[in-house]
Amino acid sequence: MINNNWDDVLKHEFESDYFKKLSEFIDKERESKIIYPPEADVYNALKLTPPENIKAVILGQDPYINPGEAHGLAFSVKSGVKLPPSLRNIFKELAADMGEMTRTDGNLKNWAEQGVLLLNSVLTVEAGKSNSHAGQGWERFTDFIIKYLGARETPSVFILWGKHAQAKENLINLNNKEKHLILKAAHPSPLSANAGFFGCRHFSETNKFLKENDIKLIEWF
């Protein structure tokens, strides 16, 4: 399904009853409603970032709900698409943190290809209706992914923006937590960015941790 090592890691999940019910639900939804992202893009985060390449994880909630935005990577939009407010704030913080010009291309594919898993906790959504596919099984699927990555010996950075993402911290294996860097801040939404997102310096903190562990740094621009 993914065509990389995620297929082996997630084999039991794909074959489980809950995932079959989830797949049936989404298929039925697509028959009569507009569902984002397009079917071919649903697993882009996993396709572009195989488990052995992962250096950092950025957790989102669910896909964008407006036309042409969601393409399977949390917070990302395709090149040429107007930046959503949260992504615009992410780029403001990135520029302030790294001392570079503000990034204008909202396609974060280059982050994913460098080992940043851009994972939403729910991978599909009905157009115009945030959280419309919550509680259907996606959370169980993505929680498994977080647990798997948290239990690995390989040091990784978990970037948790906002209360929803921070609620996932307990999924990271406590026995290995000291091996990982967990960064927490307010969500980059305009509603909360001034309450602890701006100034978090998570991009430079991530690269500092990677350098300390002899892992190639992420080129954020």
CSV table of C-alpha atoms in Angstrom, one decimal:
chain,number,residue,atom,x,y,z
A,1,MET,CA,0.0,0.0,0.0
A,2,ILE,CA,2.8,2.4,0.9
A,3,ASN,CA,5.6,0.7,-1.2
A,4,ASN,CA,8.3,1.1,1.4
A,5,ASN,CA,9.2,-0.4,4.8
A,6,TRP,CA,6.0,1.1,6.4
A,7,ASP,CA,4.2,-1.8,4.7
A,8,ASP,CA,5.9,-4.3,7.0
A,9,VAL,CA,5.6,-2.1,10.1
A,10,LEU,CA,1.9,-1.5,9.5
A,11,LYS,CA,1.0,-4.9,8.1
A,12,HIS,CA,-1.1,-5.9,11.2
A,13,GLU,CA,-2.9,-2.6,11.2
A,14,PHE,CA,-3.8,-2.8,7.5
A,15,GLU,CA,-5.2,-6.3,8.1
A,16,SER,CA,-7.1,-5.5,11.2
A,17,ASP,CA,-10.9,-5.2,11.5
A,18,TYR,CA,-10.9,-1.6,12.6
A,19,PHE,CA,-8.9,-0.6,9.5
A,20,LYS,CA,-11.2,-2.5,7.2
A,21,LYS,CA,-14.1,-0.6,8.7
A,22,LEU,CA,-12.3,2.7,8.3
A,23,SER,CA,-11.6,2.0,4.7
A,24,GLU,CA,-15.2,1.1,4.0
A,25,PHE,CA,-16.3,4.3,5.7
A,26,ILE,CA,-14.0,6.4,3.6
A,27,ASP,CA,-15.0,4.7,0.4
A,28,LYS,CA,-18.7,5.3,1.2
A,29,GLU,CA,-18.0,9.0,2.0
A,30,ARG,CA,-16.2,9.5,-1.3
A,31,GLU,CA,-19.3,8.2,-3.2
A,32,SER,CA,-21.4,11.2,-2.2
A,33,LYS,CA,-19.1,13.8,-0.7
A,34,ILE,CA,-15.9,15.7,-1.5
A,35,ILE,CA,-13.1,14.2,0.7
A,36,TYR,CA,-9.6,15.6,1.1
A,37,PRO,CA,-7.0,14.8,0.3
A,38,PRO,CA,-7.4,13.0,-3.0
A,39,GLU,CA,-7.2,9.3,-2.6
A,40,ALA,CA,-3.8,9.1,-4.2
A,41,ASP,CA,-2.4,11.5,-1.6
A,42,VAL,CA,-3.8,10.1,1.6
A,43,TYR,CA,-0.5,8.3,2.6
A,44,ASN,CA,2.0,10.8,1.2
A,45,ALA,CA,3.6,11.4,4.6
A,46,LEU,CA,4.4,7.7,4.9
A,47,LYS,CA,5.4,7.3,1.2
A,48,LEU,CA,7.8,10.2,1.3
A,49,THR,CA,9.3,9.4,4.7
A,50,PRO,CA,10.0,5.7,5.3
A,51,PRO,CA,10.6,4.7,8.9
A,52,GLU,CA,14.4,4.2,8.6
A,53,ASN,CA,14.8,7.9,7.4
A,54,ILE,CA,12.8,9.6,10.1
A,55,LYS,CA,14.7,12.3,12.1
A,56,ALA,CA,11.8,14.3,13.3
A,57,VAL,CA,8.0,14.1,13.6
A,58,ILE,CA,5.6,17.1,13.3
A,59,LEU,CA,2.1,16.2,14.4
A,60,GLY,CA,-1.0,17.8,13.0
A,61,GLN,CA,-4.7,17.2,13.6
A,62,ASP,CA,-6.5,16.6,10.3
A,63,PRO,CA,-6.2,17.8,6.7
A,64,TYR,CA,-7.0,21.2,5.4
A,65,ILE,CA,-10.7,21.5,4.5
A,66,ASN,CA,-10.5,24.0,1.6
A,67,PRO,CA,-10.1,23.1,-2.1
A,68,GLY,CA,-6.6,22.4,-3.4
A,69,GLU,CA,-4.9,22.6,0.0
A,70,ALA,CA,-4.6,19.1,1.5
A,71,HIS,CA,-2.1,16.7,-0.1
A,72,GLY,CA,-1.2,14.3,2.6
A,73,LEU,CA,1.4,16.2,4.5
A,74,ALA,CA,0.5,17.9,7.8
A,75,PHE,CA,0.6,21.7,7.5
A,76,SER,CA,1.7,21.5,3.9
A,77,VAL,CA,0.1,22.7,0.7
A,78,LYS,CA,1.1,22.2,-2.9
A,79,SER,CA,3.4,24.7,-4.6
A,80,GLY,CA,1.5,27.8,-5.8
A,81,VAL,CA,-1.3,27.5,-3.3
A,82,LYS,CA,-1.9,30.4,-1.0
A,83,LEU,CA,-0.4,29.8,2.4
A,84,PRO,CA,-3.0,28.9,5.1
A,85,PRO,CA,-2.6,31.1,8.3
A,86,SER,CA,-1.0,28.4,10.4
A,87,LEU,CA,1.6,27.7,7.7
A,88,ARG,CA,2.3,31.4,7.3
A,89,ASN,CA,3.0,31.6,11.0
A,90,ILE,CA,5.3,28.5,10.8
A,91,PHE,CA,7.3,30.3,8.2
A,92,LYS,CA,7.5,33.5,10.3
A,93,GLU,CA,8.9,31.5,13.2
A,94,LEU,CA,11.3,29.6,10.9
A,95,ALA,CA,12.7,32.9,9.5
A,96,ALA,CA,13.1,34.4,13.0
A,97,ASP,CA,14.7,31.2,14.3
A,98,MET,CA,17.1,30.5,11.5
A,99,GLY,CA,17.9,34.0,10.5
A,100,GLU,CA,16.8,33.5,6.9
A,101,MET,CA,14.3,35.1,4.6
A,102,THR,CA,10.7,34.0,5.0
A,103,ARG,CA,9.9,30.9,3.0
A,104,THR,CA,7.1,31.4,0.4
A,105,ASP,CA,6.6,27.9,-1.0
A,106,GLY,CA,4.1,26.0,1.1
A,107,ASN,CA,5.0,22.6,-0.2
A,108,LEU,CA,6.9,20.8,2.6
A,109,LYS,CA,7.8,17.8,0.5
A,110,ASN,CA,11.5,18.7,0.9
A,111,TRP,CA,11.1,18.4,4.6
A,112,ALA,CA,9.5,15.0,4.2
A,113,GLU,CA,12.2,13.8,1.9
A,114,GLN,CA,14.8,14.8,4.5
A,115,GLY,CA,13.2,12.7,7.2
A,116,VAL,CA,10.5,14.9,8.7
A,117,LEU,CA,7.4,12.9,9.1
A,118,LEU,CA,4.5,15.3,8.7
A,119,LEU,CA,1.8,13.3,10.2
A,120,ASN,CA,-1.8,14.2,10.9
A,121,SER,CA,-3.6,12.2,13.5
A,122,VAL,CA,-6.6,11.9,11.1
A,123,LEU,CA,-5.7,11.4,7.4
A,124,THR,CA,-8.9,12.4,5.7
A,125,VAL,CA,-11.7,15.0,6.1
A,126,GLU,CA,-14.9,16.1,4.4
A,127,ALA,CA,-14.6,19.3,2.5
A,128,GLY,CA,-15.5,22.3,4.7
A,129,LYS,CA,-15.9,20.2,7.9
A,130,SER,CA,-12.9,20.1,10.3
A,131,ASN,CA,-12.7,16.9,12.4
A,132,SER,CA,-15.5,15.3,10.3
A,133,HIS,CA,-13.5,12.0,10.1
A,134,ALA,CA,-12.4,11.9,13.7
A,135,GLY,CA,-13.3,8.9,15.7
A,136,GLN,CA,-13.5,6.5,12.7
A,137,GLY,CA,-10.2,4.7,13.3
A,138,TRP,CA,-7.5,7.0,12.0
A,139,GLU,CA,-6.4,7.9,15.5
A,140,ARG,CA,-5.7,4.2,16.3
A,141,PHE,CA,-3.7,3.9,13.1
A,142,THR,CA,-1.6,7.0,13.7
A,143,ASP,CA,-1.2,6.4,17.4
A,144,PHE,CA,0.4,3.1,16.5
A,145,ILE,CA,2.9,4.9,14.3
A,146,ILE,CA,3.8,7.3,17.1
A,147,LYS,CA,4.2,4.4,19.6
A,148,TYR,CA,6.4,2.6,17.1
A,149,LEU,CA,8.7,5.6,16.5
A,150,GLY,CA,8.8,6.4,20.2
A,151,ALA,CA,9.9,2.9,21.1
A,152,ARG,CA,12.8,2.9,18.6
A,153,GLU,CA,16.4,3.2,19.7
A,154,THR,CA,17.1,5.7,17.0
A,155,PRO,CA,17.1,9.3,18.5
A,156,SER,CA,14.3,11.4,17.0
A,157,VAL,CA,12.7,14.8,17.6
A,158,PHE,CA,8.9,14.9,18.3
A,159,ILE,CA,7.5,18.4,17.6
A,160,LEU,CA,4.2,18.9,19.4
A,161,TRP,CA,2.3,22.1,18.6
A,162,GLY,CA,-0.9,22.7,20.5
A,163,LYS,CA,-2.9,20.7,23.0
A,164,HIS,CA,-4.0,18.1,20.5
A,165,ALA,CA,-0.5,17.1,19.5
A,166,GLN,CA,0.8,17.4,23.1
A,167,ALA,CA,-1.8,14.8,24.2
A,168,LYS,CA,0.1,12.3,22.1
A,169,GLU,CA,3.2,12.6,24.3
A,170,ASN,CA,2.2,9.7,26.5
A,171,LEU,CA,2.4,7.4,23.4
A,172,ILE,CA,6.2,7.9,23.3
A,173,ASN,CA,7.7,4.9,25.1
A,174,LEU,CA,8.8,6.1,28.5
A,175,ASN,CA,11.7,3.7,28.5
A,176,ASN,CA,13.2,5.4,25.5
A,177,LYS,CA,12.0,9.0,26.0
A,178,GLU,CA,15.5,10.1,27.1
A,179,LYS,CA,16.7,9.1,23.7
A,180,HIS,CA,14.3,11.5,22.0
A,181,LEU,CA,13.9,15.2,22.1
A,182,ILE,CA,10.3,16.3,22.7
A,183,LEU,CA,9.5,19.9,21.8
A,184,LYS,CA,6.2,21.5,22.8
A,185,ALA,CA,4.7,24.9,22.0
A,186,ALA,CA,1.4,26.5,21.3
A,187,HIS,CA,-0.3,25.8,18.0
A,188,PRO,CA,0.8,28.1,15.1
A,189,SER,CA,-2.8,29.1,14.4
A,190,PRO,CA,-3.4,32.9,14.6
A,191,LEU,CA,-5.6,32.1,17.6
A,192,SER,CA,-2.7,30.9,19.6
A,193,ALA,CA,0.6,31.7,17.9
A,194,ASN,CA,1.3,34.7,20.2
A,195,ALA,CA,0.7,32.5,23.2
A,196,GLY,CA,3.8,30.5,23.0
A,197,PHE,CA,4.5,29.4,19.4
A,198,PHE,CA,6.4,32.5,18.2
A,199,GLY,CA,9.9,32.3,19.8
A,200,CYS,CA,9.8,28.5,20.3
A,201,ARG,CA,12.9,28.1,18.1
A,202,HIS,CA,12.0,24.5,17.3
A,203,PHE,CA,13.8,24.4,14.0
A,204,SER,CA,17.2,25.3,15.4
A,205,GLU,CA,16.6,23.1,18.5
A,206,THR,CA,15.9,20.2,16.2
A,207,ASN,CA,19.1,20.7,14.2
A,208,LYS,CA,21.1,21.1,17.5
A,209,PHE,CA,19.8,17.8,18.7
A,210,LEU,CA,20.5,16.1,15.4
A,211,LYS,CA,24.1,17.5,15.4
A,212,GLU,CA,24.6,16.2,18.9
A,213,ASN,CA,23.6,12.7,17.7
A,214,ASP,CA,25.7,12.8,14.5
A,215,ILE,CA,22.6,12.9,12.3
A,216,LYS,CA,22.5,15.0,9.1
A,217,LEU,CA,20.8,18.4,9.7
A,218,ILE,CA,17.5,19.3,8.1
A,219,GLU,CA,17.6,22.1,5.5
A,220,TRP,CA,14.4,23.9,6.4
A,221,PHE,CA,14.5,26.4,3.5
